[in-house]
Coordinates of C-alpha atoms in Angstrom, one line a residue:
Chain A
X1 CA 20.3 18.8 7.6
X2 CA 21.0 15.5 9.7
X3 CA 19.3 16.9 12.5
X4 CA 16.0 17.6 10.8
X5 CA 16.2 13.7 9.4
X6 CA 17.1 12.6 12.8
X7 CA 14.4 14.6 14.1
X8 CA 11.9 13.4 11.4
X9 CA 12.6 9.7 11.8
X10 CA 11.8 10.3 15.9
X11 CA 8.7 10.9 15.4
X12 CA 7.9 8.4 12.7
X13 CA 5.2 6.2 14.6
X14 CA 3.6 8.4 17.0
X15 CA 2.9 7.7 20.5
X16 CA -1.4 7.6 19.7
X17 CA -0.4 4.9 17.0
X18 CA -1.2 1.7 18.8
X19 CA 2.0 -0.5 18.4
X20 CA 3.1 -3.5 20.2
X21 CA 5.6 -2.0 22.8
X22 CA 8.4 -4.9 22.1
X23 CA 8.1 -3.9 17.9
X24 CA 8.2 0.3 18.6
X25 CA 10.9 -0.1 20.9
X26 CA 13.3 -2.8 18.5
X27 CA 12.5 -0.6 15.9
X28 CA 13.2 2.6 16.9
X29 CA 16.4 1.5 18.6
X30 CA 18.1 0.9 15.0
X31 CA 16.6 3.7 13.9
X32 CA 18.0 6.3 15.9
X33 CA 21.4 4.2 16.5
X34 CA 23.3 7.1 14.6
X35 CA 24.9 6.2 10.9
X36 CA 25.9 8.8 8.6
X37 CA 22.3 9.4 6.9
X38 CA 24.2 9.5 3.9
X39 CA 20.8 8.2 2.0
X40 CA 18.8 10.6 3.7
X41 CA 21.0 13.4 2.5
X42 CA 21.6 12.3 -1.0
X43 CA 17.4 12.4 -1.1
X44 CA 17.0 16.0 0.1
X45 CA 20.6 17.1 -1.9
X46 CA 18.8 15.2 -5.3
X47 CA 15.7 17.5 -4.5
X48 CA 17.2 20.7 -3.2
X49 CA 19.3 20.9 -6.6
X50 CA 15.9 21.0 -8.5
X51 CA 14.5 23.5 -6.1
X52 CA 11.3 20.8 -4.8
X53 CA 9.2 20.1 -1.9
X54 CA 11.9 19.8 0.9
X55 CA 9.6 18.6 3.3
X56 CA 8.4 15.8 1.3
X57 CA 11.8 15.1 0.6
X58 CA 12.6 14.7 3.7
X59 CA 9.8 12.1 4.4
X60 CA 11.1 10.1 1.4
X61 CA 14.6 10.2 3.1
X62 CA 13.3 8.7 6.1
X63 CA 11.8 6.2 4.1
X64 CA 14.8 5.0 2.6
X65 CA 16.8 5.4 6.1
X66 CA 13.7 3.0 6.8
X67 CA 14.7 0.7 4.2
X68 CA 18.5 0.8 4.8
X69 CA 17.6 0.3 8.9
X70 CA 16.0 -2.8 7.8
X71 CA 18.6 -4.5 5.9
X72 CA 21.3 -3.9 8.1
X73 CA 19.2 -5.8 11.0
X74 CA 18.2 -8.2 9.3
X75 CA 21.9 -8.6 7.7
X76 CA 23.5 -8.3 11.3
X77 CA 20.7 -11.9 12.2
X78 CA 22.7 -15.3 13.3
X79 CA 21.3 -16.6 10.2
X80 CA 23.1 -14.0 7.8
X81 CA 26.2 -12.2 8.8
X82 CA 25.8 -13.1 12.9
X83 CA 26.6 -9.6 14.0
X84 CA 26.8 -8.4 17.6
X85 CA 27.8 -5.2 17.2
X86 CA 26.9 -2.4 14.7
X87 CA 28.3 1.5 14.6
X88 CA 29.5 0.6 18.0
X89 CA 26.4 -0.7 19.8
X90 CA 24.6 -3.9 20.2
X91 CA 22.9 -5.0 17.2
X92 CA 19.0 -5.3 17.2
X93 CA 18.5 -9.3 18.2
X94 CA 21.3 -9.3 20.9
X95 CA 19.0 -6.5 22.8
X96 CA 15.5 -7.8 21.6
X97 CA 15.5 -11.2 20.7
X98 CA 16.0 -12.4 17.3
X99 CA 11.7 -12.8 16.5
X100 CA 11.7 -9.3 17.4
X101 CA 14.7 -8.3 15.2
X102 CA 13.0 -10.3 12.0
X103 CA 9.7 -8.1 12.6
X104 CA 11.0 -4.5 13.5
X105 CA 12.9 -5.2 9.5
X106 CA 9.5 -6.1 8.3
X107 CA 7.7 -3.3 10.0
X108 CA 10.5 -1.0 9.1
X109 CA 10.3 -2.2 5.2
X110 CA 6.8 -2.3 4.8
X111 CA 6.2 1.2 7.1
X112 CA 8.6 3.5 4.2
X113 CA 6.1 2.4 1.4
X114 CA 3.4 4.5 3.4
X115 CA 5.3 7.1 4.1
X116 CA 6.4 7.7 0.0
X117 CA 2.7 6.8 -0.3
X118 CA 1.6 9.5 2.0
X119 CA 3.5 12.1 -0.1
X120 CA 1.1 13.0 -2.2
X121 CA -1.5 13.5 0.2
X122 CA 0.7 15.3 3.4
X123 CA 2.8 17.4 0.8
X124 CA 1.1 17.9 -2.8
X125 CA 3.4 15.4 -4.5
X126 CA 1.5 14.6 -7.8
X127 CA 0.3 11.5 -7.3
X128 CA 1.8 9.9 -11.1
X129 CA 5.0 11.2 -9.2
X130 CA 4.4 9.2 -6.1
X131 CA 3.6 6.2 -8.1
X132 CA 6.9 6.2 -9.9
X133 CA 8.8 6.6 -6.4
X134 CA 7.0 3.6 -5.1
X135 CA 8.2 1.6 -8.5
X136 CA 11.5 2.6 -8.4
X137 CA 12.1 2.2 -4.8
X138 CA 10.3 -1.6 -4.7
X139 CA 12.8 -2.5 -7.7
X140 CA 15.5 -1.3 -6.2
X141 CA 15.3 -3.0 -2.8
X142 CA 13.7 -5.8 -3.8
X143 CA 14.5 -9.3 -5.6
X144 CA 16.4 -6.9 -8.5
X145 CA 18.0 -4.8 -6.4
X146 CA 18.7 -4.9 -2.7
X147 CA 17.4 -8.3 -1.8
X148 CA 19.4 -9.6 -4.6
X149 CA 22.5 -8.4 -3.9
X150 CA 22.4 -9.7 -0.4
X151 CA 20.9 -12.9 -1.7
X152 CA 24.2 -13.4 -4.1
X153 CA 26.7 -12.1 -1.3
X154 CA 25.2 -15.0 0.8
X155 CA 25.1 -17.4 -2.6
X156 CA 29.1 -16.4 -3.2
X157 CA 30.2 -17.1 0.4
X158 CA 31.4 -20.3 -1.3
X159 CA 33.7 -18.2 -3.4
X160 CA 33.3 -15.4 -5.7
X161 CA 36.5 -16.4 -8.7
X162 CA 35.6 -13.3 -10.6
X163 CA 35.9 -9.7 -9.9
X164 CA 32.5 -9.2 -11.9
X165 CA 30.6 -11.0 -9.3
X166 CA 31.4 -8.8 -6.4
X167 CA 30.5 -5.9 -8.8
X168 CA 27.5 -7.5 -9.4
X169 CA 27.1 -7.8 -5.3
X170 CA 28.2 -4.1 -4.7
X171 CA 25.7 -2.5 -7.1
X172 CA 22.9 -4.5 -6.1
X173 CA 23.6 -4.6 -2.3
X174 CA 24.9 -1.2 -2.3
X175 CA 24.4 0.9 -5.2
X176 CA 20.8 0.5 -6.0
X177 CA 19.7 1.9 -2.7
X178 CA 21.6 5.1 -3.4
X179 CA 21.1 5.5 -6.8
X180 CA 17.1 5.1 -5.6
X181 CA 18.0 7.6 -3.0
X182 CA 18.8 10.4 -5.6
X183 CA 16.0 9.4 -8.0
X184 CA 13.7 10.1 -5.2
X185 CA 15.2 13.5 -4.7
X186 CA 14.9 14.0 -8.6
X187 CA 11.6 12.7 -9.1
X188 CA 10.0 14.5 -5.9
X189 CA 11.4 17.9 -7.7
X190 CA 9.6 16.9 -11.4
X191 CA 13.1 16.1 -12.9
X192 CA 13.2 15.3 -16.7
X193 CA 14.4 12.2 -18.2
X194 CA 18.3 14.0 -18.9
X195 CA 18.5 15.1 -15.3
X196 CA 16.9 11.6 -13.7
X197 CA 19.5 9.5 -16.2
X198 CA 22.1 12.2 -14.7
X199 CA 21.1 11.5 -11.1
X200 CA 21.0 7.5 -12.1
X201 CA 24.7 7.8 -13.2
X202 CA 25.7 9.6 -10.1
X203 CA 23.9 7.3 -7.7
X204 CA 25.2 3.8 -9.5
X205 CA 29.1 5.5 -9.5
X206 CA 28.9 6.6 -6.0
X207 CA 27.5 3.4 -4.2
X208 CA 30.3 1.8 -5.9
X209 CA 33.0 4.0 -4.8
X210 CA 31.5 4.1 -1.4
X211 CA 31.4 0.2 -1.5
X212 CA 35.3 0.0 -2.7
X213 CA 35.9 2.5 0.0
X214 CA 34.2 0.7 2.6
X215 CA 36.4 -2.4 1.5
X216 CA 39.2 -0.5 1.8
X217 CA 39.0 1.1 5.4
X218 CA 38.2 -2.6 6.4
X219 CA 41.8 -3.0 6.1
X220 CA 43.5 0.3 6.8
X221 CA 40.7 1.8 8.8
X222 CA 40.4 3.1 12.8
X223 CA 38.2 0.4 14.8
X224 CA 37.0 3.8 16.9
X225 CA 36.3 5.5 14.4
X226 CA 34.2 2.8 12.5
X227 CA 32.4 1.9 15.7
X228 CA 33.4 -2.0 14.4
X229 CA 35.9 -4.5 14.5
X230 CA 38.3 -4.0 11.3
X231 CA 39.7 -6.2 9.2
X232 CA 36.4 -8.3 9.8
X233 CA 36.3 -8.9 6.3
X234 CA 39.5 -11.0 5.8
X235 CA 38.7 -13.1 9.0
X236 CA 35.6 -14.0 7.1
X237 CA 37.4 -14.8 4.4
X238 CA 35.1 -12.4 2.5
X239 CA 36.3 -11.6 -1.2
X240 CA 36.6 -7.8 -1.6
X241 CA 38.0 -5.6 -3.8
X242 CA 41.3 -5.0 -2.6
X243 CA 41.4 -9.1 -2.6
X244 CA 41.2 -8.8 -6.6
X245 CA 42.9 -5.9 -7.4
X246 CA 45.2 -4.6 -4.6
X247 CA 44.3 -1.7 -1.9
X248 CA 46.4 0.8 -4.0
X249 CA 44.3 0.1 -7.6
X250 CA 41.3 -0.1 -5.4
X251 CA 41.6 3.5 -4.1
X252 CA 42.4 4.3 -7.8
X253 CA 39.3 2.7 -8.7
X254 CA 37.5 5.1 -5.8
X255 CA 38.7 8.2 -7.4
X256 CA 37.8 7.0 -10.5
X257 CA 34.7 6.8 -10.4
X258 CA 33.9 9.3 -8.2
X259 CA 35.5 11.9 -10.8
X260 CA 33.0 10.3 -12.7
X261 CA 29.9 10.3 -11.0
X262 CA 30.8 14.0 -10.4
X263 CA 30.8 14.7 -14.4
X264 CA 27.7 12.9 -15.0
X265 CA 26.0 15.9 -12.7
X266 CA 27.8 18.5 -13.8
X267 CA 27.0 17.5 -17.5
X268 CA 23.2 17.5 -16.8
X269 CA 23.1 21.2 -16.3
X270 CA 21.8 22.0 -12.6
X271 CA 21.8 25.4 -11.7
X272 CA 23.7 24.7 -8.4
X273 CA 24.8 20.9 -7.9
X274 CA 27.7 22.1 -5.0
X275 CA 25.8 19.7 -2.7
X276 CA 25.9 16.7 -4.6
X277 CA 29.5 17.6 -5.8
X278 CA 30.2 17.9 -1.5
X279 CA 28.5 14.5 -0.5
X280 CA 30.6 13.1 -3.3
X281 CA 34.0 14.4 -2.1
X282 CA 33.3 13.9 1.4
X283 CA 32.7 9.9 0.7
X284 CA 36.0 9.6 -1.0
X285 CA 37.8 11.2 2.0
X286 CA 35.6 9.8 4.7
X287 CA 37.4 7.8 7.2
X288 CA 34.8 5.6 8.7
Chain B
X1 CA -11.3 -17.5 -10.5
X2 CA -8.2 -19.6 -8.5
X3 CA -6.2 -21.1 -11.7
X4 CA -6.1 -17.3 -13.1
X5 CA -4.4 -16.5 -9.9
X6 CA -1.8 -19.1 -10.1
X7 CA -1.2 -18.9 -13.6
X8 CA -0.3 -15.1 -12.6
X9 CA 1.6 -15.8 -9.7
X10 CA 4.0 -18.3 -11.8
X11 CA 4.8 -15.7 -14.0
X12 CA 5.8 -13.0 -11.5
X13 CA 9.3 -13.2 -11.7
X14 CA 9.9 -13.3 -15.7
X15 CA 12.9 -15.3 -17.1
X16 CA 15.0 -12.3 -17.8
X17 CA 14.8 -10.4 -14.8
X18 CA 18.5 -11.1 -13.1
X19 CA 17.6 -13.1 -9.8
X20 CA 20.0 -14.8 -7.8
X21 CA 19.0 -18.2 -8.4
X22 CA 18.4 -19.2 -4.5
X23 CA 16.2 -16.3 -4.0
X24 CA 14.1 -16.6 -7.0
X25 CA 13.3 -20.4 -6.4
X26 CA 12.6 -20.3 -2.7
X27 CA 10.2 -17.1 -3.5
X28 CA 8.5 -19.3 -6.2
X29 CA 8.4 -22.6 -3.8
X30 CA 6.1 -21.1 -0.9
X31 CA 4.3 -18.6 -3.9
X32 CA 3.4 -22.0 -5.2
X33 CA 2.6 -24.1 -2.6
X34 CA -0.8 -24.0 -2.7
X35 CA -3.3 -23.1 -0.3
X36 CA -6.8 -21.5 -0.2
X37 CA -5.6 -18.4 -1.7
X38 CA -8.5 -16.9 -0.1
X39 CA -7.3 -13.4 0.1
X40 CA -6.7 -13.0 -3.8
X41 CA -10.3 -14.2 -4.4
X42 CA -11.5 -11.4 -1.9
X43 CA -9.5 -8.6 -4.1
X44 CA -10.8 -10.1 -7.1
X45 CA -14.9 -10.4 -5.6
X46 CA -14.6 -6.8 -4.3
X47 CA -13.8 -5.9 -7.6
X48 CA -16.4 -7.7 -9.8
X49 CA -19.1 -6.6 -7.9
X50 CA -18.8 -3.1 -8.6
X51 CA -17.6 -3.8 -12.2
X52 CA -13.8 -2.4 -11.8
X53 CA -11.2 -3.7 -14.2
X54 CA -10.5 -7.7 -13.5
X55 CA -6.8 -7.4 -14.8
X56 CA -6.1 -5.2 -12.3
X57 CA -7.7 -6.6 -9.4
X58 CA -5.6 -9.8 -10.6
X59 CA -2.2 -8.0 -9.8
X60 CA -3.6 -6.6 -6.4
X61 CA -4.6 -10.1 -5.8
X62 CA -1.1 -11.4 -6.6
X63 CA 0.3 -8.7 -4.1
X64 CA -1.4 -9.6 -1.3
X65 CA -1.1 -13.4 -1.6
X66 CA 2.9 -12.1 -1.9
X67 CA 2.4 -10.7 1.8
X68 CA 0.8 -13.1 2.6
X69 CA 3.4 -15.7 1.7
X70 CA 6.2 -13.5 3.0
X71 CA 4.1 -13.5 6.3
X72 CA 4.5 -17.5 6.5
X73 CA 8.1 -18.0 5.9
X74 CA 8.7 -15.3 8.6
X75 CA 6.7 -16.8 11.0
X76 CA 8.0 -20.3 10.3
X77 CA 11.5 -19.4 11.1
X78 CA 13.2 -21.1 13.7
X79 CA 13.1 -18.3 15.9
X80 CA 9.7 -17.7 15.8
X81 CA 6.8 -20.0 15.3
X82 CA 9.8 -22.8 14.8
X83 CA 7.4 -24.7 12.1
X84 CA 9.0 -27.6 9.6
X85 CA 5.7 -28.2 7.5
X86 CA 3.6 -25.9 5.7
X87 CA 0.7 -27.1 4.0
X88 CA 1.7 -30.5 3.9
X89 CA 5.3 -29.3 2.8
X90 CA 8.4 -28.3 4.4
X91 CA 8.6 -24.9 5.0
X92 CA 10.6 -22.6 3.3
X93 CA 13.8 -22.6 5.6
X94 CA 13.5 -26.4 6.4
X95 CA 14.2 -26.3 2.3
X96 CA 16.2 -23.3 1.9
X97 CA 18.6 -22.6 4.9
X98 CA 16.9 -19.6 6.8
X99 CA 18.9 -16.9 5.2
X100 CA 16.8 -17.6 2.2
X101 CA 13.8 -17.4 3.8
X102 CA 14.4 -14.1 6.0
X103 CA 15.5 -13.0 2.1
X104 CA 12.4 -14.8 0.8
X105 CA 10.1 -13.3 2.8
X106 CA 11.6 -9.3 3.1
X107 CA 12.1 -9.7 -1.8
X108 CA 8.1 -11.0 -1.7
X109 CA 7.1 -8.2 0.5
X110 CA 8.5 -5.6 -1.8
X111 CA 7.8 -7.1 -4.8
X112 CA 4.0 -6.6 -3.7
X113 CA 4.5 -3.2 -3.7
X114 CA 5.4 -3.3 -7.3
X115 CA 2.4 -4.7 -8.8
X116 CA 0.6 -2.6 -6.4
X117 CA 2.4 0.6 -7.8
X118 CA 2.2 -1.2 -12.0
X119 CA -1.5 -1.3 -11.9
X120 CA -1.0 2.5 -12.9
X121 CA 1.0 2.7 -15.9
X122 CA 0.1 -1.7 -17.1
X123 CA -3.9 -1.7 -16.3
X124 CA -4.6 2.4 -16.5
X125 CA -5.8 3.0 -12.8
X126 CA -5.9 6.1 -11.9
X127 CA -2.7 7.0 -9.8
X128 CA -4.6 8.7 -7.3
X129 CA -5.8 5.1 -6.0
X130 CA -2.8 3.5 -6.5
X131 CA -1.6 5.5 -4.0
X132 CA -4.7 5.6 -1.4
X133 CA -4.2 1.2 -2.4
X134 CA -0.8 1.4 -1.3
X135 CA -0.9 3.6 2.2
X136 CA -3.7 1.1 2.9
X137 CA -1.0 -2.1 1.9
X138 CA 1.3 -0.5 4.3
X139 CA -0.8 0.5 6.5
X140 CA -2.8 -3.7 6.7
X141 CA 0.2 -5.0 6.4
X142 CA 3.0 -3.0 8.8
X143 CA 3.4 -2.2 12.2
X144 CA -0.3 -0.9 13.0
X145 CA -1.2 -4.2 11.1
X146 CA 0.0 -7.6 10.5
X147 CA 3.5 -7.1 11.5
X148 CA 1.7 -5.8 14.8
X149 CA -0.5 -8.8 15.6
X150 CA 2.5 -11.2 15.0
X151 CA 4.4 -9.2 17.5
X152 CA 2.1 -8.9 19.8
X153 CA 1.3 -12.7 19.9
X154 CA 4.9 -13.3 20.5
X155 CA 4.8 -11.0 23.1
X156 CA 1.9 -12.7 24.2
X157 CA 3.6 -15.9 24.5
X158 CA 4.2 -15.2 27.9
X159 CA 0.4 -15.7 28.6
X160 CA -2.5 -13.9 27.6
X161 CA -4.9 -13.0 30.3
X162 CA -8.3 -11.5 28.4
X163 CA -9.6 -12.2 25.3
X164 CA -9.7 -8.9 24.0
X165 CA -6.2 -9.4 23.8
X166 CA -6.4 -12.2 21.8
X167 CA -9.0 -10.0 19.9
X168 CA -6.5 -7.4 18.6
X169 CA -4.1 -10.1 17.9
X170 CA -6.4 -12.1 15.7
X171 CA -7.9 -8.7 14.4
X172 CA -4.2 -7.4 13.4
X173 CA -2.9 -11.0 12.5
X174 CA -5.7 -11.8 10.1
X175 CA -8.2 -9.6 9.6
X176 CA -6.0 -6.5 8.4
X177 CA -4.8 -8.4 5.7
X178 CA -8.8 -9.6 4.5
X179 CA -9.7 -6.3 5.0
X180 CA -7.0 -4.7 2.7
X181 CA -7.9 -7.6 0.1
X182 CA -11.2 -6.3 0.5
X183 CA -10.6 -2.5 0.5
X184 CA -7.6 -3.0 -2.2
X185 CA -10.5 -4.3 -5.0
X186 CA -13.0 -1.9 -4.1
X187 CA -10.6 0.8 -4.6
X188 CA -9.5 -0.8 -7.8
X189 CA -13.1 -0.4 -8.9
X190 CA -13.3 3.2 -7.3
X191 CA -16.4 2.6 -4.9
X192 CA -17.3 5.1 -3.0
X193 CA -16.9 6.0 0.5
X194 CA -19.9 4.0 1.5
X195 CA -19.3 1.0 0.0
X196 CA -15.7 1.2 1.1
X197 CA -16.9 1.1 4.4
X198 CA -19.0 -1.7 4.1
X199 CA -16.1 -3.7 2.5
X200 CA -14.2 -2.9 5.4
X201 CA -16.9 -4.2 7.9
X202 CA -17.0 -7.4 6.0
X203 CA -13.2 -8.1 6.3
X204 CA -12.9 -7.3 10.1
X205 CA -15.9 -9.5 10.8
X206 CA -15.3 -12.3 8.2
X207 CA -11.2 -11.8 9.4
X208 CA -12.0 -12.6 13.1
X209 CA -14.4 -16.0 12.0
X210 CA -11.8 -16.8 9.8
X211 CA -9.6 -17.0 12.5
X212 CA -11.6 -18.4 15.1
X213 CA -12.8 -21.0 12.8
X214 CA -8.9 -22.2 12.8
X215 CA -8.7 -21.7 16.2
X216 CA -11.9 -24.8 16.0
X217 CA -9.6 -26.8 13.0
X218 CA -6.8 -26.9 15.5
X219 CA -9.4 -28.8 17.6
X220 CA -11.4 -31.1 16.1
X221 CA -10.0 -30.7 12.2
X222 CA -8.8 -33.6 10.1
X223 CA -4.8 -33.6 9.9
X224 CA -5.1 -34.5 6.3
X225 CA -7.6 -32.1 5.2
X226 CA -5.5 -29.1 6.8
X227 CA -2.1 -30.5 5.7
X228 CA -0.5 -30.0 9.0
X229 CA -0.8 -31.1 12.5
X230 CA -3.6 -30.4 14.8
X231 CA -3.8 -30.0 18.4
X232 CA -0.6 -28.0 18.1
X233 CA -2.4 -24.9 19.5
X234 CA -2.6 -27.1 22.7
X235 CA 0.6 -28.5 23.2
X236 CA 2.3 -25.3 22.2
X237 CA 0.1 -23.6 25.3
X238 CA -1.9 -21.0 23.2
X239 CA -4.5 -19.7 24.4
X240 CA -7.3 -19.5 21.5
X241 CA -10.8 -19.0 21.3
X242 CA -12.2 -21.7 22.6
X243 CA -9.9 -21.7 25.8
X244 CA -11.6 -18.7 26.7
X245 CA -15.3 -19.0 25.6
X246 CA -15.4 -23.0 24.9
X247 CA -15.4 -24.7 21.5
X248 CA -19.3 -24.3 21.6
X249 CA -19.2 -20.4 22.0
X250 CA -16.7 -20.1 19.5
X251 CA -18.8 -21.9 16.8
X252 CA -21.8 -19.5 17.3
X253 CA -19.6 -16.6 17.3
X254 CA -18.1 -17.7 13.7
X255 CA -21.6 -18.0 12.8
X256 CA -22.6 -14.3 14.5
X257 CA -19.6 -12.7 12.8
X258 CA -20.6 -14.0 9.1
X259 CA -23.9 -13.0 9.9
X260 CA -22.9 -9.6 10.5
X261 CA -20.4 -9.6 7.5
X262 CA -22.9 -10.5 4.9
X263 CA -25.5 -8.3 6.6
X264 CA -22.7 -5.2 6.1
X265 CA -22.1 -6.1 2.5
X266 CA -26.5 -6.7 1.6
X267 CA -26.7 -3.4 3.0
X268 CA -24.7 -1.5 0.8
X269 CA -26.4 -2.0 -2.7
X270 CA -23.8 -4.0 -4.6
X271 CA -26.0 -4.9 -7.8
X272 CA -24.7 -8.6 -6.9
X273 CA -22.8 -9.4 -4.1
X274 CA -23.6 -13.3 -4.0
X275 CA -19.9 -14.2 -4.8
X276 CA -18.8 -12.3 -1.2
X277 CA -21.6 -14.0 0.4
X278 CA -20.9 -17.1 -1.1
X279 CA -16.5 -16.4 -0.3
X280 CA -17.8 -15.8 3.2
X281 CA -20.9 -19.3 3.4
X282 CA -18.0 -21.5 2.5
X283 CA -15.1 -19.9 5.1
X284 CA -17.7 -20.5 7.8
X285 CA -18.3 -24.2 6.7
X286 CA -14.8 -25.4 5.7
X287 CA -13.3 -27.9 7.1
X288 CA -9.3 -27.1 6.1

């Protein structure tokens, strides 16, 4: 399934598009710069459990790959986190310039609204459906969701005292994306309210897990593996969750609320939610 | 028409909504800083002249004064146009720190997307043009649009050789944006293909005077009418109009180009369209 999303965001601005040559190139450079599409697959899995339109799905996935593309380059800017390197290559302003960097995020942002947009036209999405996505998915990466978490990351770098905070950072700066990333899935599929709340609860546990977990291979974690420098985290003096509570209550934490998230979808009744249950397990285990 | 569209804008981000307190008040200092807020006033004419719903057409307004805000703080940044005043105030990183303003700038451009997506379930449009107003937002405002332009006048930095090139930047950099305002109220209304196109003529043709008519202000304008220096065209090296055709050349084509805007617009049978005519008398006479 990674392929097809790898193949899909190739051939998101096609070569009879007229694009300035400097902006395709920046931005397809982060796009296709690897990752684990977990976004992408937790869109299709969200759909594919509701038996919907896969091939819509599939163009909402890129557009939240889009979105997550975005943030990281603009995250990875001298301004914010001054990254040079990212899954093991350069980051997008040490190869084009940080003007360029700044506008292949805005393009990249601003391009996944028309591709959820096009839905309705491309793949039959009803278009009340389509409208909802669009709502959801500007909530949740913008000044509520996304934005804001990175904006109160950047606010706390003068010192987080309370463990609540950097929940507050993780579910905004992570969470929302993925628990936007399953609604998608849901919503593209005609999901009622009880399986949408189900999804909601899934997606909010599992970006919070996945957040603790990326803490915690910070500090245990394979540099190879990660394709980045470990222990980055504590250099920075950055406040994580292992910080508060200890690395062994923090991987407590992870199984937590994974076991968790995985009861909120097998309480909602799907006929076959293996694939969520999977994606779920695999990020506990992962190891980069 | 103008205090209706402030009044709105202040009240974009409601108390209650959780907003890291950086991010919400440097969104709300360049929202507020004033200007023509030309574009809003185009959504808002294309609307009223074919009687569409003027609550609406206020929201659409908001959103593309939001990209249009979100546009500036980009392009102030250091790394771009490097600017430290703004409509006779500092700009939005020179207050902010530019991890704000990159933050800024990427929360406003989603947030447009909301009120775009709103209009459907707060003012009763039909979802079906929500969704045709939205592809066209992305499309205006991304990397076939105004995300374009401003890459491609970067790129152009390194000199610009013909003035068509200059063309599709000016065309991209402004006029998508004017054209969307235009399309965006139109839609709102639900005019019909014809009239859509005429709308659509208007913006590129009114865009491109708009533009070249700043290219004159940077000339011969008054620096405290325009709230910022002039003459800055110059010493930064860009070419502009009237480096290629002459100061003289470039004031009869502003005056050709509104010609031909309000010609497209009297020819479509709007049962009023003086207050387009009049948006586009007064562009082509200002003086800020």
């Amino acid at each position: 399934m990674i392929e097809r999303v790898t193949a899909r965001l190739e051939e998101s601005f096609p070569a009879n598009w007229h694009i300035p040559s400097t902006l395709r190139e920046s931005m397809q450079y982060s796009l296709m710069a690897g990752g684990k599409r977990m976004r992408p697959l937790l869109v299709m899995a969200a759909c594919e459990v509701q038996e919907g339109n896969m091939d819509a799905a599939l163009d909402a996935a890129c557009a939240v790959e889009m979105i997550h593309t975005y943030s990281l380059i603009h995250d990875d800017l001298p301004a914010m986190d001054d990254d040079d390197y990212r899954r093991g290559k350069l980051t997008n302003h040490k190869v084009f310039g940080e003007a360029a960097a700044i506008l292949a995020g805005d393009a990249l942002l601003t391009h996944a609204f028309y591709l959820v947009a096009r839905m309705a036209r491309l793949h039959g999405i009803p278009a009340e459906r389509v409208v909802e996505i669009t709502m959801d998915m500007s909530e949740f990466a913008g000044p509520r969701g996304m934005v804001g978490g990175q904006a109160a990351d950047m606010e706390g770098e003068q010192g987080l005292t309370e463990l609540s905070q950097l929940e507050y950072i993780h579910l905004h700066k992570t969470s929302d994306l993925i628990m936007f990333s399953l609604l998608a899935g849901g919503r593209i599929a005609g999901a009622d309210a009880l399986k949408l709340e189900a999804l909601r609860t899934f997606g909010r546990k599992l970006g919070l897990a996945f957040q603790i977990q990326d803490d915690i291979l910070d500090i245990v974690g394979d540099e190879a593996k990660l394709g980045k420098k470990t222990q980055s985290d504590m250099k920075q003096e950055k406040v994580t969750y292992p910080y508060f509570i200890g690395l062994e209550e923090s991987r407590i934490e992870v199984e937590r609320l994974t076991k968790e998230a995985k009861a909120a979808v097998l309480e909602a009744g799907f006929a076959d939610p293996s694939r969520l249950l999977q994606i779920a397990d695999y990020l506990m285990i992962r190891d980069h």
